Structures are given as C-alpha cells and as structure tokens.
PDB file of C-alpha atoms in Angstrom:
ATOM      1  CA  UNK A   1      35.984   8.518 -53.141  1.00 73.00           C
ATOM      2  CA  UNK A   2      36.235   6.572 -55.959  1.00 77.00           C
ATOM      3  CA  UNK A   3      38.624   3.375 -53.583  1.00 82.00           C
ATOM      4  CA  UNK A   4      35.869   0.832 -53.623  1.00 82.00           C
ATOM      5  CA  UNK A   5      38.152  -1.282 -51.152  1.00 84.00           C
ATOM      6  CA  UNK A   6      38.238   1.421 -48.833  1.00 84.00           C
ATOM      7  CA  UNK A   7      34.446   2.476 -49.416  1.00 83.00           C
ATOM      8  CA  UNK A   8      33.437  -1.197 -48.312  1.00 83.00           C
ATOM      9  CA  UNK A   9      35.925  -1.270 -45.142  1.00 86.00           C
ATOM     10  CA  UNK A  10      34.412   1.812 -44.433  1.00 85.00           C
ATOM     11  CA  UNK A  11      30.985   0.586 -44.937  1.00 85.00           C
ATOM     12  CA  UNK A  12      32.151  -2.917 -43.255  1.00 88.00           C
ATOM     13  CA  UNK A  13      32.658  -0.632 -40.164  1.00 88.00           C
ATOM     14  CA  UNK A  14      30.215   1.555 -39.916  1.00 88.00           C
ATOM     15  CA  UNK A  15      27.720  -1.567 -40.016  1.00 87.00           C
ATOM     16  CA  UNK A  16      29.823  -3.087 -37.246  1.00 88.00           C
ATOM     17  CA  UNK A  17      29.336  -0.273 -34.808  1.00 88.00           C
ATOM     18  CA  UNK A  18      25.691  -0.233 -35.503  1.00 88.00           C
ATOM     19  CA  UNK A  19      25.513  -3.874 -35.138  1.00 85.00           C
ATOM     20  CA  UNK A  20      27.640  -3.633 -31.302  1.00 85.00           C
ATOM     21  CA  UNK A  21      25.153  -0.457 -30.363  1.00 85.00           C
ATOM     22  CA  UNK A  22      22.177  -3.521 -31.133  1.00 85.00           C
ATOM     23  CA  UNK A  23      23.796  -5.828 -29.428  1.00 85.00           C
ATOM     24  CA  UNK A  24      24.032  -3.671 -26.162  1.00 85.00           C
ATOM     25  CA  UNK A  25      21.232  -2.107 -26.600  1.00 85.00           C
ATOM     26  CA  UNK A  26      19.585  -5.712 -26.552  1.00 89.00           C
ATOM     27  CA  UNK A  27      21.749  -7.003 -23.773  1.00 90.00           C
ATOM     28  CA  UNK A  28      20.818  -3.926 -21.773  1.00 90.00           C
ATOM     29  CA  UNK A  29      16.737  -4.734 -22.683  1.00 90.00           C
ATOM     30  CA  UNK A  30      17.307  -8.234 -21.477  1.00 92.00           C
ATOM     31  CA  UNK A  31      18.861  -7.192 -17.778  1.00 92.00           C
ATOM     32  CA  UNK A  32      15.917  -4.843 -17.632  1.00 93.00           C
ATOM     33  CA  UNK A  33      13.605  -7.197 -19.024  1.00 93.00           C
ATOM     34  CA  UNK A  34      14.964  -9.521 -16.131  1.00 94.00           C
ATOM     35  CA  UNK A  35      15.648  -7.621 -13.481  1.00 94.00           C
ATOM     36  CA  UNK A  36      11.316  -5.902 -13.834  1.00 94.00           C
ATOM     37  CA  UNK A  37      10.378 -10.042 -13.800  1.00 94.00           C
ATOM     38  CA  UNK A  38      12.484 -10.852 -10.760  1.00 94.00           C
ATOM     39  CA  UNK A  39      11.413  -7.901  -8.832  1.00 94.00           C
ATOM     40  CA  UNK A  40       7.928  -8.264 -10.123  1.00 94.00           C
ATOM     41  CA  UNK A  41       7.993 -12.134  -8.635  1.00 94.00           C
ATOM     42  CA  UNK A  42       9.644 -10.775  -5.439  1.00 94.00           C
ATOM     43  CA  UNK A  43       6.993  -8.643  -4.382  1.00 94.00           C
ATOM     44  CA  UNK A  44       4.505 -11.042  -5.478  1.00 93.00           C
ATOM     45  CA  UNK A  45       5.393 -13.290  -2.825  1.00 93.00           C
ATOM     46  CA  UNK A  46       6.062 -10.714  -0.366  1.00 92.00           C
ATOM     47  CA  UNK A  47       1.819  -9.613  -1.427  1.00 91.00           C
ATOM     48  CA  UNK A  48       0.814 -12.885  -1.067  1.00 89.00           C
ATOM     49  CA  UNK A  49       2.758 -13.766   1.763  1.00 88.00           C
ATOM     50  CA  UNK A  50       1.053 -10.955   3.954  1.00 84.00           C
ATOM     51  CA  UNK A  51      -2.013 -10.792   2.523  1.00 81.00           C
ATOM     52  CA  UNK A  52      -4.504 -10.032   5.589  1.00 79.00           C
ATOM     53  CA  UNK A  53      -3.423  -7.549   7.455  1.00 86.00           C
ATOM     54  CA  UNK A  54      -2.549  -3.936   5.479  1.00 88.00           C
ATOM     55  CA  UNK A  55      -0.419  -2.766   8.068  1.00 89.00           C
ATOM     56  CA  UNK A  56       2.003  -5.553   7.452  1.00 90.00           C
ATOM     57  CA  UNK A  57       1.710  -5.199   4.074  1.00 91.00           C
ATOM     58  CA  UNK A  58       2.503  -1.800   3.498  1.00 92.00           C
ATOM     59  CA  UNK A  59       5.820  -2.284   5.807  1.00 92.00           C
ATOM     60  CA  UNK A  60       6.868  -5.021   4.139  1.00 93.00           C
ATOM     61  CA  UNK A  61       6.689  -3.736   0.720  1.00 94.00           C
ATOM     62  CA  UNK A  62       7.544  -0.231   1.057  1.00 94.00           C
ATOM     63  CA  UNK A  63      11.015  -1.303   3.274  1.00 92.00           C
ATOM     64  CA  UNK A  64      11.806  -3.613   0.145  1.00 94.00           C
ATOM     65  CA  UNK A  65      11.128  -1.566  -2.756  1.00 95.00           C
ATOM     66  CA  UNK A  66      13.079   1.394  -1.173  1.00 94.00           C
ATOM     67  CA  UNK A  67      16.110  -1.251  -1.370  1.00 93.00           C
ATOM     68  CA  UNK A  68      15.450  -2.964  -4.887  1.00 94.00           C
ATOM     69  CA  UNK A  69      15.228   0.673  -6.734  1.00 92.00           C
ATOM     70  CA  UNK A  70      18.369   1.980  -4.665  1.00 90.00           C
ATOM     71  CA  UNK A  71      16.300   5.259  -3.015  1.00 90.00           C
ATOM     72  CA  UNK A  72      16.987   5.894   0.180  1.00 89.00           C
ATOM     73  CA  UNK A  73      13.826   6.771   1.595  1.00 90.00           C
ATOM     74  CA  UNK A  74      10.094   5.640   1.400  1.00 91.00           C
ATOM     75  CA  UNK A  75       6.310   6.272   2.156  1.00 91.00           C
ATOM     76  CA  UNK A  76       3.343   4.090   1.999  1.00 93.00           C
ATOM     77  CA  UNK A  77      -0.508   6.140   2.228  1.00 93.00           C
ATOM     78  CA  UNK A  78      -3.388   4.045   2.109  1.00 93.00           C
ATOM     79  CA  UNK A  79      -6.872   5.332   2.309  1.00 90.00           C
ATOM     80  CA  UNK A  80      -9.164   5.038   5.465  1.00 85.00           C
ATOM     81  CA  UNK A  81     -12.543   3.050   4.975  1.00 69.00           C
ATOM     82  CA  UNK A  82     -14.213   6.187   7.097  1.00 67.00           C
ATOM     83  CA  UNK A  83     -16.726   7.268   3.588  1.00 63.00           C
ATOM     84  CA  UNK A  84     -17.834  10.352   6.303  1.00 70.00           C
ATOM     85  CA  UNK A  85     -13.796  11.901   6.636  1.00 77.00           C
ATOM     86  CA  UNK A  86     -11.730  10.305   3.586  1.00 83.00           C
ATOM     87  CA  UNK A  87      -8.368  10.858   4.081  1.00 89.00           C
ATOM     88  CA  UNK A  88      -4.623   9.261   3.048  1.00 91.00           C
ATOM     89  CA  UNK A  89      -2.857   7.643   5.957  1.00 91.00           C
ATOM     90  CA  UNK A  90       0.635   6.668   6.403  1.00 91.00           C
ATOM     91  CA  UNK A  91       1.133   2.806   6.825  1.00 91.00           C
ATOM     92  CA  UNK A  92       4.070   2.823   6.246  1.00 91.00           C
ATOM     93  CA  UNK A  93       7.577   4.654   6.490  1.00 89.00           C
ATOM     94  CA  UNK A  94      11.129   3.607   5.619  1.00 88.00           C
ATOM     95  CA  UNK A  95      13.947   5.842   6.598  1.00 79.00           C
ATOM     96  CA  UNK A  96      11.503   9.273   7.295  1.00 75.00           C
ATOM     97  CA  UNK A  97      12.351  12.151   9.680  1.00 62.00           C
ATOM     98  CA  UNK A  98      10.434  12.839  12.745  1.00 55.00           C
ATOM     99  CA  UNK A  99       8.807  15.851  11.014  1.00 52.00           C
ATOM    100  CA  UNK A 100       7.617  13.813   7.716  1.00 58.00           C
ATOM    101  CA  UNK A 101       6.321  10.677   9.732  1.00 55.00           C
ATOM    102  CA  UNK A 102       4.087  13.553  11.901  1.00 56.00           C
ATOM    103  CA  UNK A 103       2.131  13.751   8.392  1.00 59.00           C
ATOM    104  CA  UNK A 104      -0.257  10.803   9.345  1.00 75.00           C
ATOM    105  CA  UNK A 105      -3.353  12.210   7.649  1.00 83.00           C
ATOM    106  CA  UNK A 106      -3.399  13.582   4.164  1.00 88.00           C
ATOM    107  CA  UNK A 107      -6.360  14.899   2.245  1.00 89.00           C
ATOM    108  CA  UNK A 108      -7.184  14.713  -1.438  1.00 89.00           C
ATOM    109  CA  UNK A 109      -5.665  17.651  -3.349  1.00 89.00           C
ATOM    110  CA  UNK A 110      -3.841  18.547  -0.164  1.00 88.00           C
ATOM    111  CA  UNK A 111       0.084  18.807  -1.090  1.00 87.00           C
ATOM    112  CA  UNK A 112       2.293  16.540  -3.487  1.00 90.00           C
ATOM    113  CA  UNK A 113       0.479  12.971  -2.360  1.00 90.00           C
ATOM    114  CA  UNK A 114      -2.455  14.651  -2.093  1.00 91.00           C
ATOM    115  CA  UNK A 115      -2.709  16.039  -5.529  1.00 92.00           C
ATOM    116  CA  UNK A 116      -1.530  12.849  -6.768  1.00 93.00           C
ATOM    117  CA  UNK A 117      -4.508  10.869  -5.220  1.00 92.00           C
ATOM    118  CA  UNK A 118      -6.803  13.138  -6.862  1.00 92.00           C
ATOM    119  CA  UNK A 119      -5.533  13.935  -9.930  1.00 92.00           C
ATOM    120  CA  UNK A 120      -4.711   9.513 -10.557  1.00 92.00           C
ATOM    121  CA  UNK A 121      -1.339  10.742 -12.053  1.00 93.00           C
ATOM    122  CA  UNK A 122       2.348  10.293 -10.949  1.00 94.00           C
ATOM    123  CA  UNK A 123       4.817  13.202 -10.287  1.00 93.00           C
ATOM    124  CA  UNK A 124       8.519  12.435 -11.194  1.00 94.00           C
ATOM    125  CA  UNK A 125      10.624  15.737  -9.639  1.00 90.00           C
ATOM    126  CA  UNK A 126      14.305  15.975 -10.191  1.00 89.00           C
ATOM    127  CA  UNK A 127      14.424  19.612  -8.279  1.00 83.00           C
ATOM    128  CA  UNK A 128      12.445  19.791  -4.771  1.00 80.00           C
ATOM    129  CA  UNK A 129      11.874  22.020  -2.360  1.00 75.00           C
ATOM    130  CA  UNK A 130      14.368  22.002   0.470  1.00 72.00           C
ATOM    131  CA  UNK A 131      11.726  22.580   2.707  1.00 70.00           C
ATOM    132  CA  UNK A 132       9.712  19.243   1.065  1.00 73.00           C
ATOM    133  CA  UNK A 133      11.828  16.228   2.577  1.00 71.00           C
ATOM    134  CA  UNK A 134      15.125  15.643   3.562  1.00 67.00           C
ATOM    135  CA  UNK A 135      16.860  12.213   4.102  1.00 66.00           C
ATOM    136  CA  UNK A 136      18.866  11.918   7.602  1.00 59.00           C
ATOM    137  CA  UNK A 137      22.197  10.011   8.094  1.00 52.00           C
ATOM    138  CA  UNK A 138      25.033  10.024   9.994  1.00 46.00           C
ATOM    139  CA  UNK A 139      26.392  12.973   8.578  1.00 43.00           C
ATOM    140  CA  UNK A 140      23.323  15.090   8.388  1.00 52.00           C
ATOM    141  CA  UNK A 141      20.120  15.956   6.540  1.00 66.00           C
ATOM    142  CA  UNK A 142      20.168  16.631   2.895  1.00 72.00           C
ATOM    143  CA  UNK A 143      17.578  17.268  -0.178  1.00 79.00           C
ATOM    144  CA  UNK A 144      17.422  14.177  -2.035  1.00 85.00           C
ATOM    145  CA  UNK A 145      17.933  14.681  -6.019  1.00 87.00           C
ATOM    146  CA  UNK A 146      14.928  12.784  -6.871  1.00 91.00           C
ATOM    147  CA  UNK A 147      11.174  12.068  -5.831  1.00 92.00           C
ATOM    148  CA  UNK A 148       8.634   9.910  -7.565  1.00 94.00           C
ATOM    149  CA  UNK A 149       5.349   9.724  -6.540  1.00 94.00           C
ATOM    150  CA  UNK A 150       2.878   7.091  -7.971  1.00 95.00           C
ATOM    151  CA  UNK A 151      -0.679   6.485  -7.248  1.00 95.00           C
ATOM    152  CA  UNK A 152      -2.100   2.624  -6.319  1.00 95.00           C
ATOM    153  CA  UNK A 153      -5.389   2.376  -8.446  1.00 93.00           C
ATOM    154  CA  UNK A 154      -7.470  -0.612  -9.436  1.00 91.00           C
ATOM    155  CA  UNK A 155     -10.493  -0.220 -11.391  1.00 88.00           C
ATOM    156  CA  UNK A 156      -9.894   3.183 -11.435  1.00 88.00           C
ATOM    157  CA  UNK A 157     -10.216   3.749  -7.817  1.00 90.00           C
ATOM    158  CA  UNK A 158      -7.357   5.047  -5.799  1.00 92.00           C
ATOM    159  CA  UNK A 159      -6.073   2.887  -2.983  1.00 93.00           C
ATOM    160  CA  UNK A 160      -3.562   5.135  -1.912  1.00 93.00           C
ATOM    161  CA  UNK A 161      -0.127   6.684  -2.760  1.00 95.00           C
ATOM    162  CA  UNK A 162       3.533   5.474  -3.129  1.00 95.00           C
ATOM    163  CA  UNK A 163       6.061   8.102  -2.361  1.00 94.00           C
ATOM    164  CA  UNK A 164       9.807   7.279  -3.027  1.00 93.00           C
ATOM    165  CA  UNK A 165      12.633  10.005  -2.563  1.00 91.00           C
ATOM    166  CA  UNK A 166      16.633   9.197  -3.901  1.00 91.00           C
ATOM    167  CA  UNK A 167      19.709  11.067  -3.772  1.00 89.00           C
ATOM    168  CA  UNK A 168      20.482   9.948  -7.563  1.00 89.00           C
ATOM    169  CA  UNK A 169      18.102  10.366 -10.269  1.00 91.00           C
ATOM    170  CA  UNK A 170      15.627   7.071 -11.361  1.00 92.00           C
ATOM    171  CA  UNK A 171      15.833   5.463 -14.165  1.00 93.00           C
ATOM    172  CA  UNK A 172      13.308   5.410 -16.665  1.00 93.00           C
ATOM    173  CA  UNK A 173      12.810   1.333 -16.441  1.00 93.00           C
ATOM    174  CA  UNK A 174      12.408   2.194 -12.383  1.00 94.00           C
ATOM    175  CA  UNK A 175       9.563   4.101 -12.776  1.00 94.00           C
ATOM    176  CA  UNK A 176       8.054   1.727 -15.010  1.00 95.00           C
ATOM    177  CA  UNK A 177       8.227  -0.908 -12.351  1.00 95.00           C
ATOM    178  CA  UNK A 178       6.927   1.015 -10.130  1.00 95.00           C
ATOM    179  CA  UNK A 179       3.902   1.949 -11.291  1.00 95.00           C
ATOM    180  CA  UNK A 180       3.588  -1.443 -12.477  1.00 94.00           C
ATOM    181  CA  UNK A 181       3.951  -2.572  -9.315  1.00 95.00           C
ATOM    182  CA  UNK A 182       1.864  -0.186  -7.740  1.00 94.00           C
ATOM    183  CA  UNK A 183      -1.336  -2.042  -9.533  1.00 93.00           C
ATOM    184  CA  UNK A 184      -0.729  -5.189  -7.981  1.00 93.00           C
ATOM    185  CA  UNK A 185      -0.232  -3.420  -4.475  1.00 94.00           C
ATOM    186  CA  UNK A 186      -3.351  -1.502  -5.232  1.00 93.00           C
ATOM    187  CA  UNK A 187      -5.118  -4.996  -5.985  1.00 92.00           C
ATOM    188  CA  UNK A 188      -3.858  -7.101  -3.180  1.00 91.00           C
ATOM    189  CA  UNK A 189      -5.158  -4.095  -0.843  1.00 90.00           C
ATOM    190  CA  UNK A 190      -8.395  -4.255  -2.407  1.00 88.00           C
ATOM    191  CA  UNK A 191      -8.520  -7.758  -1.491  1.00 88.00           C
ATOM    192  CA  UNK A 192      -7.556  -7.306   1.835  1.00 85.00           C
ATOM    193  CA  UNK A 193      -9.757  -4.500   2.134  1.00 84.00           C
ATOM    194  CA  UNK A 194     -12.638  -6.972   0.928  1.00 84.00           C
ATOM    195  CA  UNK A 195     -11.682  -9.439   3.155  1.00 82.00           C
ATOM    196  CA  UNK A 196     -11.332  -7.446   6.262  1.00 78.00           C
ATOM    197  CA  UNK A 197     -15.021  -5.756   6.152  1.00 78.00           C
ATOM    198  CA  UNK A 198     -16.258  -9.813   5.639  1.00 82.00           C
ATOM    199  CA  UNK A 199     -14.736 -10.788   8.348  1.00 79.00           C
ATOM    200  CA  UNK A 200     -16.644  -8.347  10.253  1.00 80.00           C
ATOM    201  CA  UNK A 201     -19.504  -8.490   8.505  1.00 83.00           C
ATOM    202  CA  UNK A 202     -19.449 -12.389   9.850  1.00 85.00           C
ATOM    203  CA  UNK A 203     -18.287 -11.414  13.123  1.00 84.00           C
ATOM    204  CA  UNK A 204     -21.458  -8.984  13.172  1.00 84.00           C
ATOM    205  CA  UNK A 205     -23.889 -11.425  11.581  1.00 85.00           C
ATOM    206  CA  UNK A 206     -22.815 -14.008  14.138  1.00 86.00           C
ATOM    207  CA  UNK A 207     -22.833 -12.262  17.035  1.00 87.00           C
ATOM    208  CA  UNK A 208     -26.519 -10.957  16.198  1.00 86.00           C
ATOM    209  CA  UNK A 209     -27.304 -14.958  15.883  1.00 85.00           C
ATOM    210  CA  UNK A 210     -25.802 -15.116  19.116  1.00 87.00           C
ATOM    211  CA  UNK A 211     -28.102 -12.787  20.268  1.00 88.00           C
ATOM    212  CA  UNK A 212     -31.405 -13.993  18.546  1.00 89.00           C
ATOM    213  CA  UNK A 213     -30.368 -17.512  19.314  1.00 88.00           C
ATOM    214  CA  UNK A 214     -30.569 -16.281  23.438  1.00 88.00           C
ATOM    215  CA  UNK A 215     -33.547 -13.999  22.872  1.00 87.00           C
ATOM    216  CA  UNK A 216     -35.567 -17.146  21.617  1.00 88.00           C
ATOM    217  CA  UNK A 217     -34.270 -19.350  24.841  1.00 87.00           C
ATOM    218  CA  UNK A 218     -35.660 -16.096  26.866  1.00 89.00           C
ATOM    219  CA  UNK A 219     -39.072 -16.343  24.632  1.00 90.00           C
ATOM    220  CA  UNK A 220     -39.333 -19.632  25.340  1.00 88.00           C
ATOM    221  CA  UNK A 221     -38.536 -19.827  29.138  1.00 88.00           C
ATOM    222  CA  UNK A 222     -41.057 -17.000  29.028  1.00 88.00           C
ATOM    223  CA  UNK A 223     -43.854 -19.118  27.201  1.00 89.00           C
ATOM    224  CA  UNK A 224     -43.030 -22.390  29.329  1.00 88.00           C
ATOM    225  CA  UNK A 225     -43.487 -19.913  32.753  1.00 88.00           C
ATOM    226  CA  UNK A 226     -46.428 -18.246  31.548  1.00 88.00           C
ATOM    227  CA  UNK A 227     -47.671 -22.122  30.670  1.00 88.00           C
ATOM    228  CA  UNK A 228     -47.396 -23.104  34.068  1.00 89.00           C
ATOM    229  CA  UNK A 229     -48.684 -19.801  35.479  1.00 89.00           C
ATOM    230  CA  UNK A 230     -51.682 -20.960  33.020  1.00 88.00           C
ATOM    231  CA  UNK A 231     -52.064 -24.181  34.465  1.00 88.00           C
ATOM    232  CA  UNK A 232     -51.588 -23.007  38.097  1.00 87.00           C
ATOM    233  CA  UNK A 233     -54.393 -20.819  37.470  1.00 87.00           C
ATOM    234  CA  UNK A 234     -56.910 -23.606  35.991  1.00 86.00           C
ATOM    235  CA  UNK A 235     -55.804 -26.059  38.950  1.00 87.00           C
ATOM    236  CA  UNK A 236     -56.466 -23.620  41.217  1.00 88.00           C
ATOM    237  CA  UNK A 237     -59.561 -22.342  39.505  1.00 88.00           C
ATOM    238  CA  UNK A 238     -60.871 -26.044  39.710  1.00 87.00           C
ATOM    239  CA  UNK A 239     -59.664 -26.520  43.138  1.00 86.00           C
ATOM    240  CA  UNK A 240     -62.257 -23.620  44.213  1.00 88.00           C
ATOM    241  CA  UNK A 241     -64.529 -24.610  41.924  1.00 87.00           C
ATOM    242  CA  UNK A 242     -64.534 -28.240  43.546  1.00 87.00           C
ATOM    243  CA  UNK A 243     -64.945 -26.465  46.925  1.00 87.00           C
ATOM    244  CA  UNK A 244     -67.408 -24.460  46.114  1.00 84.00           C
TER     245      UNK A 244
END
C-alpha cells in the first residue's frame, strides 16, 4: 500500500483500460453513427426514387430494409383512403407464408399491427407466439426470435404499420433507425397520398370541363336552331301576310 511506484503503475493502468473502453466505445458510436446516415441516405433515394405510386413504394422499401437490418422477414400496412371502412392493408410482403400474406385487411386495435396503429406505439417482442408468424426456408418453418413492430406517423396521424420479424435479436441502434425511418416513409406516403387524390381531383375537374365545354356547344346549336326556327316562322308569317 504504501509502494507509490506500484500505486501509480497501478493507477497508470487502470486509466489505460478506461481510456481503450472510450476509445471503442467511440469507434463503435462512429460505425453506428455511419452506418444510421448511409442507410438513412439509401432509403432516401429509394423514397424519392418511387415517389408516385405507394404500391411500388412499399415493395421497394420493405424488400430493402428487411436486408439492411439482417431480419429475415417483412410487412408493409398502409391505410386505405375509404373514411366510411378504415382499415390497414398489406402493400407489401417480403419473405411471408401463404397464411400471413391472407391477412390483407387489418383493423385498428385488431391484433399486434392493429393495436399498434391505434395505440401510435411500437412493440419490440423477443418471445412470440408460435402460432403468430413463422419464417419458411428450405429446411422448414420456424418461430423467429424477434419481432418489431413500428408505426409510420406524420403529424401525428398514422399512415400505417411496419412489421419486421428476425431469427436473432435487434439491436438497440436498429430499432432506432427504424422508427426513424419510419417518419420519412410515413411522410413520403403522405405526399403521395396528396398527390394521388390531385391528380384525380384534376382528372375530375377536367373531365366535368369536358362536359360543360360540350353542354354549351349543345346550348348553342340549340339557340342557333331555335334562331332559324324563329326566322322561318317570321318569313313565313310575312309570306302569308303578303298573300293575304
């Protein structure tokens, strides 16, 4: 106790340990740090890229998401635009049974997704039901050991539902970047969304300018018969007239 030589090695190492677990701990922040902002770029472009069409959308992301977090299966539900019968449909499906793709219309509170939709909160589960899902291969079916389940919301209205299902257990950076990444879907499908009901509105609007446009030629063949009826009439009238 009293070796001040040996107290200051001592110390000298003790600081040097803490100083390696900074060190990786920093090095690990930066490969998360740069892995979130080249995944977060990727699906930008993939957003923009098919931007339009929601269908397309959903396939494309949910196929490449499924790959960049390393699950093994995939689900994209986005809401209908019927306000009468609101309900979460499946746009998209990467790697799901024949059973789990026959879920095509979910309701709010209705099951996991469901719940999820209504309640605006994710669900992380590390034990699930076998009866849930189960992810097919070659070899078989099996329960995966995670599922993670994150709602797309933008101004605190729910687009629709993310569900991801892995046979090894997500990190907590994953999860993060998913439901960051489930704000800019949820955005870019407002958008769409947007842009689609324009686009009819205009179609609408223009066919009913269409239609006025050929009313008023009908009017106005109408007006130009009637005219001559008219002056038919007063010819005639003045013909007897003359006669008489």
């Amino acid at each position: 106790n009293k070796d001040s030589l040996g107290n200051a090695l001592l110390e000298m190492r003790e600081n040097l340990i803490i100083s390696g677990k900074e060190e990786e701990k920093r090095k690990k922040d930066d490969e998360i740090r740069t892995w979130t902002n080249i995944g977060l770029t990727k699906f930008n472009d993939i957003l923009r890229q098919s931007q339009g069409n929601i269908k397309e959308m959903s396939i494309a992301v949910i196929s490449e998401l499924v790959k960049f977090i390393n699950a093994n299966q995939g689900g994209m539900f986005v809401f209908n635009d019927d306000e009468d019968d609101s309900f979460l449909e499946l746009t998209a499906a990467y790697a799901y049974g024949h059973e789990k793709k026959k879920e095509r219309k979910i309701y709010p509170g209705e099951g996991i997704v469901g719940t999820v939709a209504l309640e605006k909160e994710k669900v992380y589960m590390t034990e699930i039901p076998e009866t849930y899902i189960t992810i097919s291969s070659g070899l078989g079916d099996a329960t995966p050991r995670s599922l993670l389940i994150v709602p797309m919301i933008v101004e605190d209205d729910v687009i629709g539902v993310i569900e991801l299902a892995s046979f090894n257990e997500l990190q907590k950076h994953e999860i993060e970047f998913v439901e960051t990444l489930s704000e800019n879907i949820a955005s870019s499908l407002s958008i769409t969304r947007i842009n689609q009901r324009t686009a009819i509105l205009l179609e609408q609007s223009q066919k009913q300018a269409e239609m006025m446009k050929v009313q008023e030629e009908e009017m106005r063949q109408n007006f130009e018969e009637l005219q001559q009826m008219q002056e038919d009439s007063s010819r005639r009238s003045a013909e007897m007239t003359s006669i008489l």
